[in-house]
C-alpha positions as a LaTeX table, in Angstrom:
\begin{tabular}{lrrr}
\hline
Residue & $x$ (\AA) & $y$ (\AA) & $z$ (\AA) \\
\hline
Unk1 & $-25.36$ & 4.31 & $-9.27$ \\
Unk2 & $-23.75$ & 7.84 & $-9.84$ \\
Unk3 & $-20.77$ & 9.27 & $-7.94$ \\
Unk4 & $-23.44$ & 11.44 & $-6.27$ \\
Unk5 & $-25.18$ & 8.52 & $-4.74$ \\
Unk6 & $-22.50$ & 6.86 & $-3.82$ \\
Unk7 & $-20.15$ & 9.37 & $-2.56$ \\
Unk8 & $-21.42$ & 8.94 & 1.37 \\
Unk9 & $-20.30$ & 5.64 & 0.86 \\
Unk10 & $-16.18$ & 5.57 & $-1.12$ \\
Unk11 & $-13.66$ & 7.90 & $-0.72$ \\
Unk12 & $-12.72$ & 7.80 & $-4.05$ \\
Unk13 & $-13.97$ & 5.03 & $-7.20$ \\
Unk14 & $-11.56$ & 4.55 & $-10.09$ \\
Unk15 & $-12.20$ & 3.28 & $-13.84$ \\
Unk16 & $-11.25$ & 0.28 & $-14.46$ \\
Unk17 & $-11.59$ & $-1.79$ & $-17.66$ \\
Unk18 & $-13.74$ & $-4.41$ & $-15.77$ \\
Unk19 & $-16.03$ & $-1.19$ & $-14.46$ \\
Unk20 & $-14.68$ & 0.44 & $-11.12$ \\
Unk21 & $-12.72$ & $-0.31$ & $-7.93$ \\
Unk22 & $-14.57$ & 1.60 & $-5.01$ \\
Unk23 & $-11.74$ & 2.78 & $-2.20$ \\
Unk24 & $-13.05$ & 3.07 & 1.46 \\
Unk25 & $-10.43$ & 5.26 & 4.00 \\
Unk26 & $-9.90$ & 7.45 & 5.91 \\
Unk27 & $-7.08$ & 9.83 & 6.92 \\
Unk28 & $-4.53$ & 7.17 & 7.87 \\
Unk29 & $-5.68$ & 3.71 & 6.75 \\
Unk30 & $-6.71$ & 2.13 & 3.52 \\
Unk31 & $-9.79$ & 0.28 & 4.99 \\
Unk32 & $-11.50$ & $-1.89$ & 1.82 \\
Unk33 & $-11.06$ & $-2.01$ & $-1.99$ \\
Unk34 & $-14.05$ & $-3.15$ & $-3.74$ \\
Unk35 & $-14.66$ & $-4.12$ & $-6.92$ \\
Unk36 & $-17.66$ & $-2.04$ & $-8.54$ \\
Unk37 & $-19.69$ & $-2.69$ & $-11.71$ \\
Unk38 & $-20.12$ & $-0.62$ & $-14.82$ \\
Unk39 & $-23.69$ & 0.55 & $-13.13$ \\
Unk40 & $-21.19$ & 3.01 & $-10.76$ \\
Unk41 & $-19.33$ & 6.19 & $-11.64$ \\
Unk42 & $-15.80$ & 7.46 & $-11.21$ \\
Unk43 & $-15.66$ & 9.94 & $-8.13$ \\
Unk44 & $-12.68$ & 12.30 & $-7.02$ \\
Unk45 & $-10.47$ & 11.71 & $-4.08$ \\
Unk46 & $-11.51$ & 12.64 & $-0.75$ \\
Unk47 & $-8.28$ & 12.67 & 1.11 \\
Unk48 & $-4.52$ & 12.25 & 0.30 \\
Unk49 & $-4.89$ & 8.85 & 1.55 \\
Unk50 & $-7.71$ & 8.36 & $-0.97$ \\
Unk51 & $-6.13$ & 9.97 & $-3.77$ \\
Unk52 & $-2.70$ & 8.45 & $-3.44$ \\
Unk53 & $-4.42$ & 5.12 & $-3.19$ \\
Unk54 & $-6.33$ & 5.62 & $-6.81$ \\
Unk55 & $-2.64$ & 6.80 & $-8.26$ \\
Unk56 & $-1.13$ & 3.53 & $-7.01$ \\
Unk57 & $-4.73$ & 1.20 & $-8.50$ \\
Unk58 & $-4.47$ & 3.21 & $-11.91$ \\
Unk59 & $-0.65$ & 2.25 & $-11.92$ \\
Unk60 & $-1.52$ & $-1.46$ & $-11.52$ \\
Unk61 & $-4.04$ & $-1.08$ & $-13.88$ \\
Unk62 & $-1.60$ & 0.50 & $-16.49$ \\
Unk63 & 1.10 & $-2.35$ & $-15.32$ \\
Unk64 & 0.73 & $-5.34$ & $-13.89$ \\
Unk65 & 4.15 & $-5.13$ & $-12.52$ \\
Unk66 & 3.54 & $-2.51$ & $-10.53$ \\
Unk67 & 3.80 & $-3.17$ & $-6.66$ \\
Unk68 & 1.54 & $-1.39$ & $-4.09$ \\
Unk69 & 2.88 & 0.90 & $-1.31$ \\
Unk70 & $-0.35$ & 1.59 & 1.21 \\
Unk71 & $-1.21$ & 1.54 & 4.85 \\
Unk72 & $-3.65$ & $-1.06$ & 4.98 \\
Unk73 & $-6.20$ & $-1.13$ & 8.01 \\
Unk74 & $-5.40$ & $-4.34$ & 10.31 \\
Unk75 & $-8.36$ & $-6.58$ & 9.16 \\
Unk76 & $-9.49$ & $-10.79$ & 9.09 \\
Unk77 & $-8.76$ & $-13.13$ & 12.01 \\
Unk78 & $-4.91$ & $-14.42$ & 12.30 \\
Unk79 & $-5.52$ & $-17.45$ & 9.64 \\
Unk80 & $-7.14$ & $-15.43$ & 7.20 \\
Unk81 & $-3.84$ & $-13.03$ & 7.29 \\
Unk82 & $-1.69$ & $-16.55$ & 7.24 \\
Unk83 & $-3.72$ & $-16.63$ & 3.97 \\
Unk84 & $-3.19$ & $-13.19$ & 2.76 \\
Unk85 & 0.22 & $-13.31$ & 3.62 \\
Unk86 & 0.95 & $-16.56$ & 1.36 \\
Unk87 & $-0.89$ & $-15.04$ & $-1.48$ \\
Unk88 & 0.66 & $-12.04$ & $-1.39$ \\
Unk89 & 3.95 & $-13.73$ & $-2.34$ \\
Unk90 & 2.54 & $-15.20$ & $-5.14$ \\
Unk91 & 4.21 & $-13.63$ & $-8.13$ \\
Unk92 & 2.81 & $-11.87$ & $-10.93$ \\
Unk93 & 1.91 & $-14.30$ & $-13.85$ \\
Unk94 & 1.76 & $-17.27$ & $-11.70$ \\
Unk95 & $-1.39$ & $-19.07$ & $-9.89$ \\
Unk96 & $-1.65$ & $-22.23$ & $-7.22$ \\
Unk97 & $-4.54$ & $-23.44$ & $-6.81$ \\
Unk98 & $-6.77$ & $-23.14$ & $-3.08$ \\
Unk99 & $-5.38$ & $-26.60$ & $-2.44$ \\
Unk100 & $-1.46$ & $-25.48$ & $-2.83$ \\
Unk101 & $-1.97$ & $-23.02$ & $-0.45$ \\
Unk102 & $-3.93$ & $-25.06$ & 2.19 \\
Unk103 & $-1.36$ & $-27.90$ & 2.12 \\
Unk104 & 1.51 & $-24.90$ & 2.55 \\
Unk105 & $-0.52$ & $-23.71$ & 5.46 \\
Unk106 & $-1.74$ & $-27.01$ & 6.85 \\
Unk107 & $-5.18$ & $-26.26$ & 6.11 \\
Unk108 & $-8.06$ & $-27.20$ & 4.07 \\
Unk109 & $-8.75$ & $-25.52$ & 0.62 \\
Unk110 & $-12.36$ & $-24.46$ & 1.59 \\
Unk111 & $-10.61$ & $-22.57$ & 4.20 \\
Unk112 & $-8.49$ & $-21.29$ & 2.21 \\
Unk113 & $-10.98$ & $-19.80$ & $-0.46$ \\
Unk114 & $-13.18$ & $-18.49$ & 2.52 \\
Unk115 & $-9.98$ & $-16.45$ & 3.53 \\
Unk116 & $-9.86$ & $-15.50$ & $-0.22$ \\
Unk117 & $-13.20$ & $-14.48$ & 0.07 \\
Unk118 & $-13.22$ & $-12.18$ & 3.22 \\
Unk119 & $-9.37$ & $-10.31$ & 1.85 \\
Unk120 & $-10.73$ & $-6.72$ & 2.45 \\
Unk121 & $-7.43$ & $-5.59$ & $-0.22$ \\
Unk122 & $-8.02$ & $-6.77$ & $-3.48$ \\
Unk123 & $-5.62$ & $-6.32$ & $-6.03$ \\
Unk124 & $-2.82$ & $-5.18$ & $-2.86$ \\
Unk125 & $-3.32$ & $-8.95$ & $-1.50$ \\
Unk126 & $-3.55$ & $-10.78$ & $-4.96$ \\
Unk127 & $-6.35$ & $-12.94$ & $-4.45$ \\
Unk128 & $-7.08$ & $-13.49$ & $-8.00$ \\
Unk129 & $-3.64$ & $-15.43$ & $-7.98$ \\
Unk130 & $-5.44$ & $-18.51$ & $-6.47$ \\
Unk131 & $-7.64$ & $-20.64$ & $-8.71$ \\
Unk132 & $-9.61$ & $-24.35$ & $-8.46$ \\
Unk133 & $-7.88$ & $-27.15$ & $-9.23$ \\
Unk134 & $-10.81$ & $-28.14$ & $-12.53$ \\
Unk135 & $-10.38$ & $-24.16$ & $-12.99$ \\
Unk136 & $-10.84$ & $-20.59$ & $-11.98$ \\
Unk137 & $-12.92$ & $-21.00$ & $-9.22$ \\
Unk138 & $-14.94$ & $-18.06$ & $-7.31$ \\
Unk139 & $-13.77$ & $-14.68$ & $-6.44$ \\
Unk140 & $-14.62$ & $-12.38$ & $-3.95$ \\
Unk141 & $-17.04$ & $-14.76$ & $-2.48$ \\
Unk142 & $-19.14$ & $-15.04$ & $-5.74$ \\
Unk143 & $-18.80$ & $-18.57$ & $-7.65$ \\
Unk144 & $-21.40$ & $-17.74$ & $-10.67$ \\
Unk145 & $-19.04$ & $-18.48$ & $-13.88$ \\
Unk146 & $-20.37$ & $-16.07$ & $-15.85$ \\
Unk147 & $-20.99$ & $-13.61$ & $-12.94$ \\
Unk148 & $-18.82$ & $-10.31$ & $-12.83$ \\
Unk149 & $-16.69$ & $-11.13$ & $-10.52$ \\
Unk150 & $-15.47$ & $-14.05$ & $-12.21$ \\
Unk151 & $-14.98$ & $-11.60$ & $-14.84$ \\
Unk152 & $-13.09$ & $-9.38$ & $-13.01$ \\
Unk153 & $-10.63$ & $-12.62$ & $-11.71$ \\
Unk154 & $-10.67$ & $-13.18$ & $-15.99$ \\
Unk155 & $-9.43$ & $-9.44$ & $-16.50$ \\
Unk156 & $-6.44$ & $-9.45$ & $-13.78$ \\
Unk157 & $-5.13$ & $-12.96$ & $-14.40$ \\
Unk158 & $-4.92$ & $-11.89$ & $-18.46$ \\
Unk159 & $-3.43$ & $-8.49$ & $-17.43$ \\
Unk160 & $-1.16$ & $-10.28$ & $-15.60$ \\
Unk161 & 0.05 & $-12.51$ & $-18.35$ \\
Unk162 & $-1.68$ & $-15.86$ & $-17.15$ \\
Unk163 & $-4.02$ & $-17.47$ & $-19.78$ \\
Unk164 & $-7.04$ & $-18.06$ & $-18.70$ \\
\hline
\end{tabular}
């Protein structure tokens, strides 16, 4: 899919070394990142919103250390930000697994990866920080092991410094 075709539907995609990260806003909110294959093409910023949001993803890109500064669009139901809200303090280089973070939230871990799974703010809300017990688990609501977005989970937790 070309910029072109897929312009109506991002306000702005940026490289990344997995393939691309698609950002949906408008003029005050970060609404959705997405993670894009190869098949998709870089497109220029709509908006400031749009463009200052690729600046901060090709920052985190170019350092893992870097730390995101965006309006983000209320989203999920008020578990699935308990969720978000425990991942995000996961630090940089470090996982726990779906069960770690149920048992800190008094929860199950299938609940807890189905949180995982809806988190409209990849990369922002660190999602890739939370891995299976026997291993990486799914991401992004995708569990095929050799799938791209397992690949994608593979990339970040590297770039981040955590062998995987």
């Amino acid at each position: 899919m070309n910029s072109t075709q897929s312009g109506h539907i991002f306000s702005a995609i940026v490289a990344a070394p997995f393939g691309f990260v698609g950002i949906r806003s408008d003029q005050e909110w970060v609404r959705e990142l997405v993670y894009l294959p190869p098949a998709f093409g870089a497109q220029a910023p709509a908006s400031r919103l749009a463009e200052k949001t690729a600046r901060q993803v090709e920052c985190y890109l170019a350092q893992a250390d870097f730390r995101f500064d965006l309006p983000l669009a209320e989203s999920g139901t008020a578990f699935q930000r308990k969720v978000w809200q425990a991942i995000a303090a996961i630090p940089r280089g470090e996982v726990l697994t779906y069960g770690a973070v149920a048992k800190l939230l008094g929860s199950a871990p299938r609940a807890v990866g189905q949180a995982c799974g809806a988190n409209w703010f990849p990369l922002v809300i660190p999602c890739h920080r939370v891995t299976a017990s026997g291993g990486l688990g799914g991401f992004s609501n995708h569990d095929d092991a050799t799938g791209f977005h397992v690949g994608v989970k593979r990339w970040l937790l590297a770039h981040e410094g955590v062998a995987v």
